[in-house]
Structure formats: C-alpha cells, structure tokens
Coordinates of C-alpha atoms and ligand atoms in Angstrom, one line a residue:
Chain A
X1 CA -91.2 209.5 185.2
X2 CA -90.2 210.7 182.2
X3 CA -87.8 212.8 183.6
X4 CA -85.4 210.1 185.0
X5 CA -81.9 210.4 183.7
X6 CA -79.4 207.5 184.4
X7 CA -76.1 205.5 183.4
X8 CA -77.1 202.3 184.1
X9 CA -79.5 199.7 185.7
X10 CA -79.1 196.7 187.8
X11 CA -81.8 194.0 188.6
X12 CA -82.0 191.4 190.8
X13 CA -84.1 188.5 190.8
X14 CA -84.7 184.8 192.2
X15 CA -87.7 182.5 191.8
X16 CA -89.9 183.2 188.7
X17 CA -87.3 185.1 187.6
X18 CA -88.0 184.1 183.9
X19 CA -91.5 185.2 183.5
X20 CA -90.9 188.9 185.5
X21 CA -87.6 189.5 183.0
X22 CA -89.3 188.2 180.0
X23 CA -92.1 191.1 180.6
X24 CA -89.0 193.4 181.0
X25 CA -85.9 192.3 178.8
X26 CA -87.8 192.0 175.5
X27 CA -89.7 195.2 175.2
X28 CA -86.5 197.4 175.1
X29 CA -86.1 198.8 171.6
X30 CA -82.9 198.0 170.0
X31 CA -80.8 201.5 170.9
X32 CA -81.7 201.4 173.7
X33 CA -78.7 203.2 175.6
X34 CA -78.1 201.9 179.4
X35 CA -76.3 198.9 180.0
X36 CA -77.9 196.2 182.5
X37 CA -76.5 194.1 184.2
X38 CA -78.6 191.5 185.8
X39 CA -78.0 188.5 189.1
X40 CA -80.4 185.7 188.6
X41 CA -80.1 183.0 191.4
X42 CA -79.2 179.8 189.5
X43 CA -77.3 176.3 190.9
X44 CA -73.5 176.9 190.6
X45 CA -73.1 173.7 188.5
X46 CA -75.5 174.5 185.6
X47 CA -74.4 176.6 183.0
X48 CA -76.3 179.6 182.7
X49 CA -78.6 179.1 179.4
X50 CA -80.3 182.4 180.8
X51 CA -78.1 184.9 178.3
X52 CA -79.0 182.5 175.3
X53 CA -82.6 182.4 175.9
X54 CA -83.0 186.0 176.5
X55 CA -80.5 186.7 173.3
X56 CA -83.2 185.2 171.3
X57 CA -85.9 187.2 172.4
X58 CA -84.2 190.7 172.9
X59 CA -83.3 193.0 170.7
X60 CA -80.4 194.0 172.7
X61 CA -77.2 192.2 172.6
X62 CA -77.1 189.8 175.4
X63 CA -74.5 188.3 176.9
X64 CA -72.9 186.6 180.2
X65 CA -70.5 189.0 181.9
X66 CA -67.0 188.6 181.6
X67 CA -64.1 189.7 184.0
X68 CA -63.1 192.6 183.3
X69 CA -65.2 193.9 180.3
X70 CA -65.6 196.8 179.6
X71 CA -69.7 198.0 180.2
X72 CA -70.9 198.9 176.9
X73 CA -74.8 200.7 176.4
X74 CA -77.5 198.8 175.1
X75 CA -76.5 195.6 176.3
X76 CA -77.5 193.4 178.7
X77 CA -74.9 191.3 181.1
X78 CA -75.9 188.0 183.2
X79 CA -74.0 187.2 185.8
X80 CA -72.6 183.3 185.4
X81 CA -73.8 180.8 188.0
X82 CA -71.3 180.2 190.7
X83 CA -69.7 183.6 190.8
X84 CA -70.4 186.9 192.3
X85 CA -70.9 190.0 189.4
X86 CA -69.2 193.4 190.8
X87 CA -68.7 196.9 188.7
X88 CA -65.3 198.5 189.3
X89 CA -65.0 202.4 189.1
X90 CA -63.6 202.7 185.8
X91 CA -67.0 201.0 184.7
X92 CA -65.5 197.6 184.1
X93 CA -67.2 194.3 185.2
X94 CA -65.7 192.1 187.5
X95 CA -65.9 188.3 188.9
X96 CA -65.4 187.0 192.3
X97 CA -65.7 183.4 193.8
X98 CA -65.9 184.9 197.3
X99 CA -68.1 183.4 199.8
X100 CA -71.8 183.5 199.0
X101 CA -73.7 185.8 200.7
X102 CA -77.3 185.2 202.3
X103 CA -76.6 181.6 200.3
X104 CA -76.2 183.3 197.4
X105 CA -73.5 183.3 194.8
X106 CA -74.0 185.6 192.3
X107 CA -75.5 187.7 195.0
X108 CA -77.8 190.6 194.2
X109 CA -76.5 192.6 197.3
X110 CA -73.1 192.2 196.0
X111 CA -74.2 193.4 192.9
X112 CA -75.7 196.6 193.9
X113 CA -73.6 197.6 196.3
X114 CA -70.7 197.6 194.1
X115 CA -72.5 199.5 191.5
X116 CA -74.3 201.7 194.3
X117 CA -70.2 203.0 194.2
X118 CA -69.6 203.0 190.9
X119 CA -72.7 204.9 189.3
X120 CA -73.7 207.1 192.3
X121 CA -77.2 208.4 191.4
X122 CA -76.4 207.5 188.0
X123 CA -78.1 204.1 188.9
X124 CA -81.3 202.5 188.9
X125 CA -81.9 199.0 190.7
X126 CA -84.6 197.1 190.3
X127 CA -85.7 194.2 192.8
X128 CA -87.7 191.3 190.8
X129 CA -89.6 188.2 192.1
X130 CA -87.9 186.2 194.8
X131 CA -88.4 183.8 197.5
X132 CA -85.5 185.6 200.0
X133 CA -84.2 188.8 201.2
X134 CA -81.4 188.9 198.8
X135 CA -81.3 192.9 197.0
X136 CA -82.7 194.2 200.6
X137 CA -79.5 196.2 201.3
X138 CA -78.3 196.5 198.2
X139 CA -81.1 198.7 197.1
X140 CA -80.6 200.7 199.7
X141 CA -77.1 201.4 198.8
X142 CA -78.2 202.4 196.0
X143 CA -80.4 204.8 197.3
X144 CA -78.2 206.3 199.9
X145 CA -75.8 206.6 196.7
X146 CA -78.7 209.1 195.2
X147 CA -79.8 206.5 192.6
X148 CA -83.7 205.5 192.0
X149 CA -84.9 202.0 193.3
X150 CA -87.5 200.3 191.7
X151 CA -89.6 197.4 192.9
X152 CA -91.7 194.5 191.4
X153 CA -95.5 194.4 193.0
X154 CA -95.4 191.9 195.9
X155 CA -99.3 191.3 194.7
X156 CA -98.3 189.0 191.8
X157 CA -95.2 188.3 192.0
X158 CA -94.4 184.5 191.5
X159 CA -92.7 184.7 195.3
X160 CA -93.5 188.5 197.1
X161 CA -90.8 188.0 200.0
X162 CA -88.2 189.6 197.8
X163 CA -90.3 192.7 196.6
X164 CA -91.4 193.0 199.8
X165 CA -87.9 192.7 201.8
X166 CA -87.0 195.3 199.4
X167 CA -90.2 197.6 200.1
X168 CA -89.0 197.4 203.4
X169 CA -85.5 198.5 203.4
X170 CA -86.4 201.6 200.9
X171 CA -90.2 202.6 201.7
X172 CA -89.5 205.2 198.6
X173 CA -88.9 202.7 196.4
X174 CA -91.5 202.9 193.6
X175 CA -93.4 199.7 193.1
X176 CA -95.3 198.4 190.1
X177 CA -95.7 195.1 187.8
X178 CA -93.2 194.5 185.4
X179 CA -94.8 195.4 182.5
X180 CA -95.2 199.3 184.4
X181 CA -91.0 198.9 185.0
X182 CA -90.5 198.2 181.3
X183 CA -92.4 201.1 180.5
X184 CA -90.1 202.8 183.0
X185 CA -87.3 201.8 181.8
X186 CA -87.7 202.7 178.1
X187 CA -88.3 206.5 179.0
X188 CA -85.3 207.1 180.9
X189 CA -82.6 209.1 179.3
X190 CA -78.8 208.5 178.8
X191 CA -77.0 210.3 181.5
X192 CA -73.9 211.9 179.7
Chain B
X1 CA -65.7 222.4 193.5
X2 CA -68.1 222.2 196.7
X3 CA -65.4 221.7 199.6
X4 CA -67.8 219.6 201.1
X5 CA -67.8 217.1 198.2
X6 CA -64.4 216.1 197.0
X7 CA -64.1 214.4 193.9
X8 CA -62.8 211.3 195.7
X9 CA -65.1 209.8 198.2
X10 CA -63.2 210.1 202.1
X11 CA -63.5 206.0 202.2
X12 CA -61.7 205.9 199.0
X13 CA -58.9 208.0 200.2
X14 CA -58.9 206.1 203.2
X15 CA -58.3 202.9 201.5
X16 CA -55.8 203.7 198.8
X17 CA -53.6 205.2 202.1
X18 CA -54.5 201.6 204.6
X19 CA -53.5 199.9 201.3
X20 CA -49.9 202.3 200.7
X21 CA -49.1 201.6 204.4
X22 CA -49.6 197.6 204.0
X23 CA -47.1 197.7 201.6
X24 CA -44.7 199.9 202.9
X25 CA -45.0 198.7 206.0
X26 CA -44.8 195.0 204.9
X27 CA -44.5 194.3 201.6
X28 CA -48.1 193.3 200.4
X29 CA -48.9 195.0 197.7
X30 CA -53.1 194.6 197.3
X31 CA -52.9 198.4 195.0
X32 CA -53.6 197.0 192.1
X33 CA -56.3 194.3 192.8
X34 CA -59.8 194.4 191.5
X35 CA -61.4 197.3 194.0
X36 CA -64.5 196.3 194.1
X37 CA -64.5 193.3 195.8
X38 CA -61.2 194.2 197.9
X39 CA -63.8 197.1 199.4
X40 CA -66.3 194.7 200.2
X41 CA -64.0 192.8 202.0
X42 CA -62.3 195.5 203.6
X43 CA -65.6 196.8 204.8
X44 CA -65.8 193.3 205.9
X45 CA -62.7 193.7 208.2
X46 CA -63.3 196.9 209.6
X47 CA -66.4 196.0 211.0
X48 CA -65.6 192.9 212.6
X49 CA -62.1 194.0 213.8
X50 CA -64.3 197.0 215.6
X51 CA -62.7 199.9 213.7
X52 CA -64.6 203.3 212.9
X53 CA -62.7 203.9 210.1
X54 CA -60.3 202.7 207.7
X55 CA -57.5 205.3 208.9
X56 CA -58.4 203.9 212.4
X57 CA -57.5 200.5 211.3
X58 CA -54.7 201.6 209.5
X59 CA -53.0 203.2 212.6
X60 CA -53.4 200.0 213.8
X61 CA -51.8 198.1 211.2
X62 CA -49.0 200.2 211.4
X63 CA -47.8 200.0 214.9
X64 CA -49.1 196.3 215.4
X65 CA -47.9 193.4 213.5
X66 CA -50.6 191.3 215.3
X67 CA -52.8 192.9 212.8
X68 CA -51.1 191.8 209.6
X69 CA -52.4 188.2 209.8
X70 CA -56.0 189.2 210.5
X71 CA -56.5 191.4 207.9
X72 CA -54.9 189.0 205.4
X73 CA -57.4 186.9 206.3
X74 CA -60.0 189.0 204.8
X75 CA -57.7 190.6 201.9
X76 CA -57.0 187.4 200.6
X77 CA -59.7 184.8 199.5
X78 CA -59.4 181.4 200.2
X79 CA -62.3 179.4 198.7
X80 CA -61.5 176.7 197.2
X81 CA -62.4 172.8 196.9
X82 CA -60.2 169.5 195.6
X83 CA -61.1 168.9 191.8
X84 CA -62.9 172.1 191.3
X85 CA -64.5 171.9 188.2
X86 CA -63.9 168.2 187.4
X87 CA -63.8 169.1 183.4
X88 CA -60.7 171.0 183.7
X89 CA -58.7 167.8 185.8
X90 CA -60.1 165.6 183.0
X91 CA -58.5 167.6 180.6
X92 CA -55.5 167.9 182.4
X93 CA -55.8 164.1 182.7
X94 CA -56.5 163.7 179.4
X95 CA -55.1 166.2 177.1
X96 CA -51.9 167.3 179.0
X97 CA -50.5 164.2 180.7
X98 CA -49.9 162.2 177.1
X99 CA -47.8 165.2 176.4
X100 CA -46.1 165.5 179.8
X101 CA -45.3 161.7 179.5
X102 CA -42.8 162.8 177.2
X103 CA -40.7 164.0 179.7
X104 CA -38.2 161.8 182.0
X105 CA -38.5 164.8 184.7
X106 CA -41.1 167.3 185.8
X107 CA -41.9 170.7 187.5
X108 CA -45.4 171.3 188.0
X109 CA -45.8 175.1 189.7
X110 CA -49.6 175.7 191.4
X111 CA -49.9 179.1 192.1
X112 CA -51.7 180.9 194.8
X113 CA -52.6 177.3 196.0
X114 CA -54.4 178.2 199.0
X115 CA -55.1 175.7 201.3
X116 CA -53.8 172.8 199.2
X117 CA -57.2 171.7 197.5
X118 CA -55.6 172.1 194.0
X119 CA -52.4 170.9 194.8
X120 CA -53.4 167.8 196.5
X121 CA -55.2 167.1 193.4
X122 CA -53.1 167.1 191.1
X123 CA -51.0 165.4 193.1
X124 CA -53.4 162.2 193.0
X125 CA -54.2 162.6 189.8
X126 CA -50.1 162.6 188.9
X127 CA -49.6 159.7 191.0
X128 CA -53.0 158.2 189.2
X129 CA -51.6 158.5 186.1
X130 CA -47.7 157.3 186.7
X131 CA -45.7 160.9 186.9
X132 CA -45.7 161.6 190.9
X133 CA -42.2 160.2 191.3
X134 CA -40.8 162.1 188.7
X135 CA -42.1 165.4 189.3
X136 CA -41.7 168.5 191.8
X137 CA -45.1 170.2 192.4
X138 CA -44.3 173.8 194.1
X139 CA -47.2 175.1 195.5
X140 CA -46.8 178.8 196.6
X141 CA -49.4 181.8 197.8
X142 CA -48.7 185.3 199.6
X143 CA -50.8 184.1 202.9
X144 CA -48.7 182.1 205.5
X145 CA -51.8 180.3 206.9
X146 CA -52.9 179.3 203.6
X147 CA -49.4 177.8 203.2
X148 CA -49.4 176.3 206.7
X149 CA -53.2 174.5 206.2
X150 CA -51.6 173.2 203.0
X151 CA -49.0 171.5 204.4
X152 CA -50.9 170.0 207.0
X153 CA -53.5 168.5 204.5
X154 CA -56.3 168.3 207.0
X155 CA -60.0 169.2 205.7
X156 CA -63.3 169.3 207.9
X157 CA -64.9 166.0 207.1
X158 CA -68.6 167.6 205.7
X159 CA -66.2 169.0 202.7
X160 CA -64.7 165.2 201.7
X161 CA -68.2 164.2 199.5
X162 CA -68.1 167.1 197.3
X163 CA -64.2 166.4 196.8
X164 CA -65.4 162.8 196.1
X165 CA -67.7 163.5 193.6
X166 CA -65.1 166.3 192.0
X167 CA -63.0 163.2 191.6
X168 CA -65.1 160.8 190.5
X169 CA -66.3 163.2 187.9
X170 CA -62.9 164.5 186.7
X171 CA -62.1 160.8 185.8
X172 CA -60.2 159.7 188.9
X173 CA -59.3 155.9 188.7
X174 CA -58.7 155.4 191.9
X175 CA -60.8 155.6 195.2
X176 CA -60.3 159.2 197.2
X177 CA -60.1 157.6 200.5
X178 CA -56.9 156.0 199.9
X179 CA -55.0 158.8 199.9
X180 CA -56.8 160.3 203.7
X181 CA -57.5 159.2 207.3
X182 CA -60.7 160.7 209.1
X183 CA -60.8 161.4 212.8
X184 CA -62.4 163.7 215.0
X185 CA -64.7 165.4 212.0
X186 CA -61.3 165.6 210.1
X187 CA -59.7 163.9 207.5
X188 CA -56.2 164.5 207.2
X189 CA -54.0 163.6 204.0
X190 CA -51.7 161.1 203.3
X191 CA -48.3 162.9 204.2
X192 CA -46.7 160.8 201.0
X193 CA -48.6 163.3 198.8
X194 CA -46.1 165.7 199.7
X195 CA -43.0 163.8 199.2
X196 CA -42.3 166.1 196.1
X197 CA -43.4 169.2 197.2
X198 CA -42.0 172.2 197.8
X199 CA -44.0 175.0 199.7
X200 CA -43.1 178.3 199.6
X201 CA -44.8 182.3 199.6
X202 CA -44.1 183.8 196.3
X203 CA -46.3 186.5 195.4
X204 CA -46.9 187.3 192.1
X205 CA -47.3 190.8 192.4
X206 CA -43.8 191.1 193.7
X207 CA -41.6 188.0 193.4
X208 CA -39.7 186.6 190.3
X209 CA -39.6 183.4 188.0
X210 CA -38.0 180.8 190.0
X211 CA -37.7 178.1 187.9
X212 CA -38.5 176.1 184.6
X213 CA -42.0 174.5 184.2
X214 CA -43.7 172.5 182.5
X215 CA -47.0 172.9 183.8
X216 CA -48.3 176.0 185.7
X217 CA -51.6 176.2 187.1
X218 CA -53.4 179.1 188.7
X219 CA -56.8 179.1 189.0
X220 CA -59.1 181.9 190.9
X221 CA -56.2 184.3 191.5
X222 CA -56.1 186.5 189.0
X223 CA -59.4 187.4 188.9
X224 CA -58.8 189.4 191.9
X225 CA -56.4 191.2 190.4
X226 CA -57.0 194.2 188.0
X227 CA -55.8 193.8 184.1
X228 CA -52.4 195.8 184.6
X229 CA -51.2 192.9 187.1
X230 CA -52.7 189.9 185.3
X231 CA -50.6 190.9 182.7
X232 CA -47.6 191.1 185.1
X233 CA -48.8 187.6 186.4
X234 CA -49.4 186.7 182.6
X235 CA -45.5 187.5 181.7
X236 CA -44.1 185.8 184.9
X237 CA -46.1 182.6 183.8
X238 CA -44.5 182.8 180.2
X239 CA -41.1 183.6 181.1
X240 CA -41.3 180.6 183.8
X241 CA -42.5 177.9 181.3
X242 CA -40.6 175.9 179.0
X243 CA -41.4 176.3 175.4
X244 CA -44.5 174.0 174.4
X245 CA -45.0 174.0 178.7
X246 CA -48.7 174.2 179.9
X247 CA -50.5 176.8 181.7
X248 CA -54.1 176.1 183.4
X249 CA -56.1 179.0 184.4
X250 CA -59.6 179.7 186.3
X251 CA -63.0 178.8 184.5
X252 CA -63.7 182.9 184.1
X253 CA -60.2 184.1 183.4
X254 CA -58.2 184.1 180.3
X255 CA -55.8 185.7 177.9
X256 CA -57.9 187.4 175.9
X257 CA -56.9 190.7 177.3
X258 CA -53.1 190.1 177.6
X259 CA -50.1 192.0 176.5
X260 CA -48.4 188.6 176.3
X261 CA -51.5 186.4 174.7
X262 CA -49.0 185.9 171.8
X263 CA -47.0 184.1 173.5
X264 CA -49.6 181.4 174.0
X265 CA -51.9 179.0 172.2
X266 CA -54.9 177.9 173.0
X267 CA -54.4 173.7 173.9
X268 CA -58.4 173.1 175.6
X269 CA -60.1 176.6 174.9
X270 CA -63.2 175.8 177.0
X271 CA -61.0 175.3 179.9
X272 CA -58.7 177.5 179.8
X273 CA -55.5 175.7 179.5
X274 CA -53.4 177.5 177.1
X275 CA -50.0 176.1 176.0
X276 CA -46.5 178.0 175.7
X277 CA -45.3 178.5 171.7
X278 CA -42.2 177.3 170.7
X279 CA -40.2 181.0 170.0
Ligands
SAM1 C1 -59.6 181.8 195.6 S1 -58.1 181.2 196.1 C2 -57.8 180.0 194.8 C3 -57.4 178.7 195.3 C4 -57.2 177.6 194.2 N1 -56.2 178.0 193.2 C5 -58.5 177.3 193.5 O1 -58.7 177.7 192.3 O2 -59.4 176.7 194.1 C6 -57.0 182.5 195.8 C7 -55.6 182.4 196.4 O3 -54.7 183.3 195.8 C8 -53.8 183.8 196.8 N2 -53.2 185.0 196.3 C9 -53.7 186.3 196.4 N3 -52.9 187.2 195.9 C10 -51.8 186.5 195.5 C11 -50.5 186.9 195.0 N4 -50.2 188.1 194.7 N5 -49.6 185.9 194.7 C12 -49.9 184.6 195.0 N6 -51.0 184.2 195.5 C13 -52.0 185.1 195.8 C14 -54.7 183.9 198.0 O4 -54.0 183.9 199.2 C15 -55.6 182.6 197.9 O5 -55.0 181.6 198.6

C-alpha cells in the first residue's frame, strides 16, 4: 500500500456519514498534500454545518467548495447542500444545480465521474457508509480512468447498501473500516 | 508520444468539434461553458438521442435543424422554482425596493429567466410592493422553449406548494393563488403579470447591452459558464446598469473573481446582490 501515488481523493458518503469521516478526516497530519473533496448527502435547505465541524477537528484547512476555486493540497472541500460538486480539467471546482441524480443533489456519481476525467489514475475514490446506490458508477469511472477505489467494510458500516453497491460495481475495489482507509490515506504520496 | 494515446482524449476532441459546429452552424456558442457538467449532459444527449458518438451526432446537427431544439434541451439547464431561496426575495423586498421607490420609472432585466419562475416573482412581489405599473421587467434566455413556457405561465400543479411556501417565506403579503388559475393538474398565471413585460432571446455570450437598468437579476446562469465568460457576462451587467442600479446574482456565484468586481459594491453580501458605484 505504501506504494500508492496520487493527485487527489474523492469520497462519498450518506447515512452515518459523520462517524465514518470523523475516523478519517481527523487523523490526516497537517501537510498532508492531496486535496479532497468530499459529497455528503444533506437536505438542500440546511446549510451545511459539515465544513465547520470538521474545521474544528482537522488539522487540514477545511472548507465548503466554491465555483470555480482553484483545488489547492492539503485541503479538504464539502460540497454545499443543494448543489452538485464537479472538477473541471484545469483542476478547478465547479457548481451545478442540475437535476439530482438517483435523488441526489450533490450527487457522489456526479462527483466522481467528473473527477474520474480530470485526474485519470491520479485519483482515489472512496465509497463511505450509505443507505443507497449513490458512488456505484462513479467508482467505476474511476477505475476504468486507472485510479484506485477504495471501500468502507459493509460489516459495520452504519448502513452497508452503499459499500456494498460499490463492492459490486468494482469487485477490485479494496475494502476495509475506516480507520484501515485513514491509514491508507496518510501513506500515499504526492503525484508530481 | 504513444500514437495510441493522444494527449487529448478522442471524446474530448469530439466535443470541442460538435461544440465549433453548433456555433457556426447556428450561433450558440456553449465553448466556453463549465466542461464538466456540459460533458455530463452531453453524454446525456448522445445516449438518449441514440448516437454512437459525438461526431455522429454532430453530423447530425449539421445537416438537420430538427436537431438544434433537442439538444438545447440538454445543453441548457432549466431548473428552476418561483421564490427560490426566499432570503434573497426578502432582501430584494426589503433592502432594494426602499431604494428603487426613488424612481418615478423602472427597468428591471431577469436574465436567463428560464421558464418564468423568477420573473413571475418578482413580478408579484413588484406589484406587492406598489412598482408593477411603473416598471418594464425584460426577461430574456438563449433557449426558445424556455422563452415560450415563460410566456405561457403555466406550471404543473405538484410544483405550486413549494412556490407557496417560497413565498410565504420570502415575506409575500399577499396570498399566491391570486395571481393563478388551476385546471387539469395545471395552474396557469394570471396573464396581467405580463402586462409589462418584454420577452426576448439575448444571449449573453453573444448579444449586447440593450438598455438602462436599474435592477438586473441573474441567478444560476453563470455558474455554468467558465470564469473568462462570467466576466464577459460580469461587464455586460455593469455597462447595462445605471449608476447606484442593483445586480442580484445566484446563492453560489459572485464577483469575487471578476475583472470588473470594482465596479461594484457589495449592498446584501450573504445574498449576493451587489450594487453599481457611482463612477
Ligand atoms: C438554471 S436556469 C436558471 C433559472 C432562474 N434564473 C433561476 O435562478 O431559477 C439557467 C438558464 O440560463 C439560460 N442560459 C444559458 N446560457 C445562457 C446565455 N448564454 N444567455 C442567456 N441565458 C442563458 C438557460 O437556457 C436556462 O434557462
């Protein structure tokens, strides 16, 4: 594992998505040098407290994604409630308020398929807890793009039918609990 | 370089040439809007229009002009909803109208208006508030259906109680179903909302200022375009508005990346309505 060499890492998640990313988010050292950008499922009306809370237990910056902003390492970008999170090929983030997709807006297949094109198998994407199939195709995207997929343990996960859609769509995807991903995550190296 | 891999994927090339051909061919100019999503849509299309490939579909677009509509159908986004995000009408209602009371006449410009869901709202909340009769609203977009829905003013019926509550939250005094009729799993609105308005297609990627405002709003349009032409669409805006005139944008766009930012100041920072300095 220690050989894994990347750009940058996406990670979709749904219900329980707190506790999975607060095993994750939190044990990356400050320096750490990927961006991530991350689609939580949350109600389109609510704003997102998720970049706050996480901002005060990380200690990389932390922030909600902005229309085109440039991706900077070591940071970590939510995607706002309501609106779909895209990366364009000059590594910039981008908005949409296009239809949902599977229900979902920010979608994680939206997500990952966009970032599938811009990173090639400079990517990782990481499917978290979740209660639907959402990330399914969008991890395998990213696989057929040459990038690494990564998978939360169905067996205690808050809800397993996301892992396991996921497990499904990309047999090769390498599954573990999130503490095992954080692990993961910390040993890859910055991808020039 | 491995001939087998060129440096720019074959769907990419494919895309920038369908995209060169729909505006040479017809004047829309989508080469500058945010790719990432335009792909995802334009997978969209070539699925479901039942084309292999994107040069198929181009050939297509090229020799049949049946094929513009359709594909603008999936090029061009048209989600909307009346009093979407009810803070930003309360402003409006609040912050902006004292100031555009001022005025003895009024041109209110709602840009890339869709299917009339903006416009018809501000159009209550003008006559709400006393300043429908002297105001001209022009509500304009590049997609001729858009235009044609927005004229009708006709809405399925199972999209009226979100519009409700949107109204009722933005701080609408009167009731929403005086201004509509409902038949048939429709409601259709009054046609005396569009006494003062003007529709027209005006794109601005390629059109020009066509007039002096004192309020512009676009909301959810330039996010689909890439920073280059938001700054076009940025200048148009400030060129078109009177000096101290208003300009609302979407919840997740701003200035903040804008050649022409100095132009403006902020009036509501959290939503996004800016206001047009005096020089
Ligand atoms: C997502 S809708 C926004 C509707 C409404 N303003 C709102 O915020 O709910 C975007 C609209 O912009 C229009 N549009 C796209 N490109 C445009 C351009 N170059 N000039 C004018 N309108 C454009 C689309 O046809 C569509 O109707």
């Amino acid at each position: 594992m220690s050989s894994l060499e990347a750009q940058a890492i996406v990670i979709g998640a749904s219900a329980g998505a707190l506790e999975a990313l607060s095993a994750i988010l939190p044990v990356l050292p400050k320096g750490f040098g990927l961006p991530i950008m991350i689609v939580v499922h949350v109600p389109p009306d609510r704003d997102s407290v998720l970049s706050e809370l996480f901002q005060a237990k990380c200690g990389l910056l932390v922030k909600e994604a902005e229309d085109k902003e440039p991706i900077l390492g070591g940071t970590v970008y939510f995607a706002p409630p309501g609106y779909h999170l895209l990366i364009e090929a000059d590594k910039c983030l981008a908005l949409s308020s296009d239809e949902p997709v599977l229900f979902s807006r920010p979608s994680i297949d939206v997500l990952f398929e966009s970032a599938a094109d811009a990173y090639g198998s400079g990517l990782i994407g990481v499917v978290l807890t979740g209660a639907n199939q959402d990330g399914a195709k969008g991890l395998q995207a990213i696989v057929e793009a040459g990038g690494t997929a990564l998978v939360q343990s169905p067996k205690g996960a808050f809800s397993s039918v996301m892992p396991e859609a996921a497990i499904k769509s990309v047999p090769t995807a390498i599954v573990m609990p999130p503490e095992q991903i954080a692990t993961c995550l910390q040993n890859i190296r910055v991808r020039a | 370089m491995n001939r087998s891999e060129p440096e720019e994927k074959v769907e990419d090339i494919e895309i920038r040439l369908l995209l060169e051909a729909l505006f040479v061919r017809y004047h829309y100019d989508f080469r500058n809007y945010s790719m990432a999503s335009l792909k995802r849509r334009l997978r969209q299309a070539r699925q479901q229009l039942g084309f292999a490939t994107f040069s198929a579909m181009q050939e297509s677009l090229l020799h049949d002009p049946a094929m513009l509509p359709r594909l603008l159908r999936y090029l061009t986004v048209q989600v909307s909803e009346m009093f979407r995000d009810p803070d930003y009408f309360r402003a409006i209602r609040e912050n902006v109208v004292p100031h555009l009371r001022t005025y003895p006449s009024l041109k209110v410009w709602i840009a890339g208006c869709s299917e009339g869901e903006e416009l018809y709202s501000f159009v209550i909340l003008f006559r709400e508030e006393g300043l429908e009769e002297r105001t001209i609203f022009y509500a304009t977009d590049i997609n001729q259906e858009a235009l044609q829905a927005a004229e009708a003013g006709v809405y399925a019926l199972d999209r009226l109680q979100l519009f409700t509550e949107n109204h009722r939250k933005s701080g609408g005094t009167s009731s929403l179903s005086d201004y509509y009729q409902a038949a048939y799993g429709r409601v259709s609105f009054d046609r005396t909302l569009r006494r003062n308005v003007v529709f027209s297609d005006h794109s601005l990627v390629t059109d020009a200022v066509f007039g002096e405002m004192q309020l512009i709003s676009c909301r959810n349009v330039m996010i689909y375009f890439d920073r280059k032409l938001q700054d076009r669409a940025i200048g148009l805006f400030s060129e078109s508005l009177a000096r101290k005139g208003f300009l609302g944008l979407g919840a997740k766009e701003s200035l903040r990346f804008s050649r022409h930012a100095s132009d403006f100041d902020d009036f509501v920072r959290e939503e996004k309505i800016y206001q047009r300095r005096a020089t």
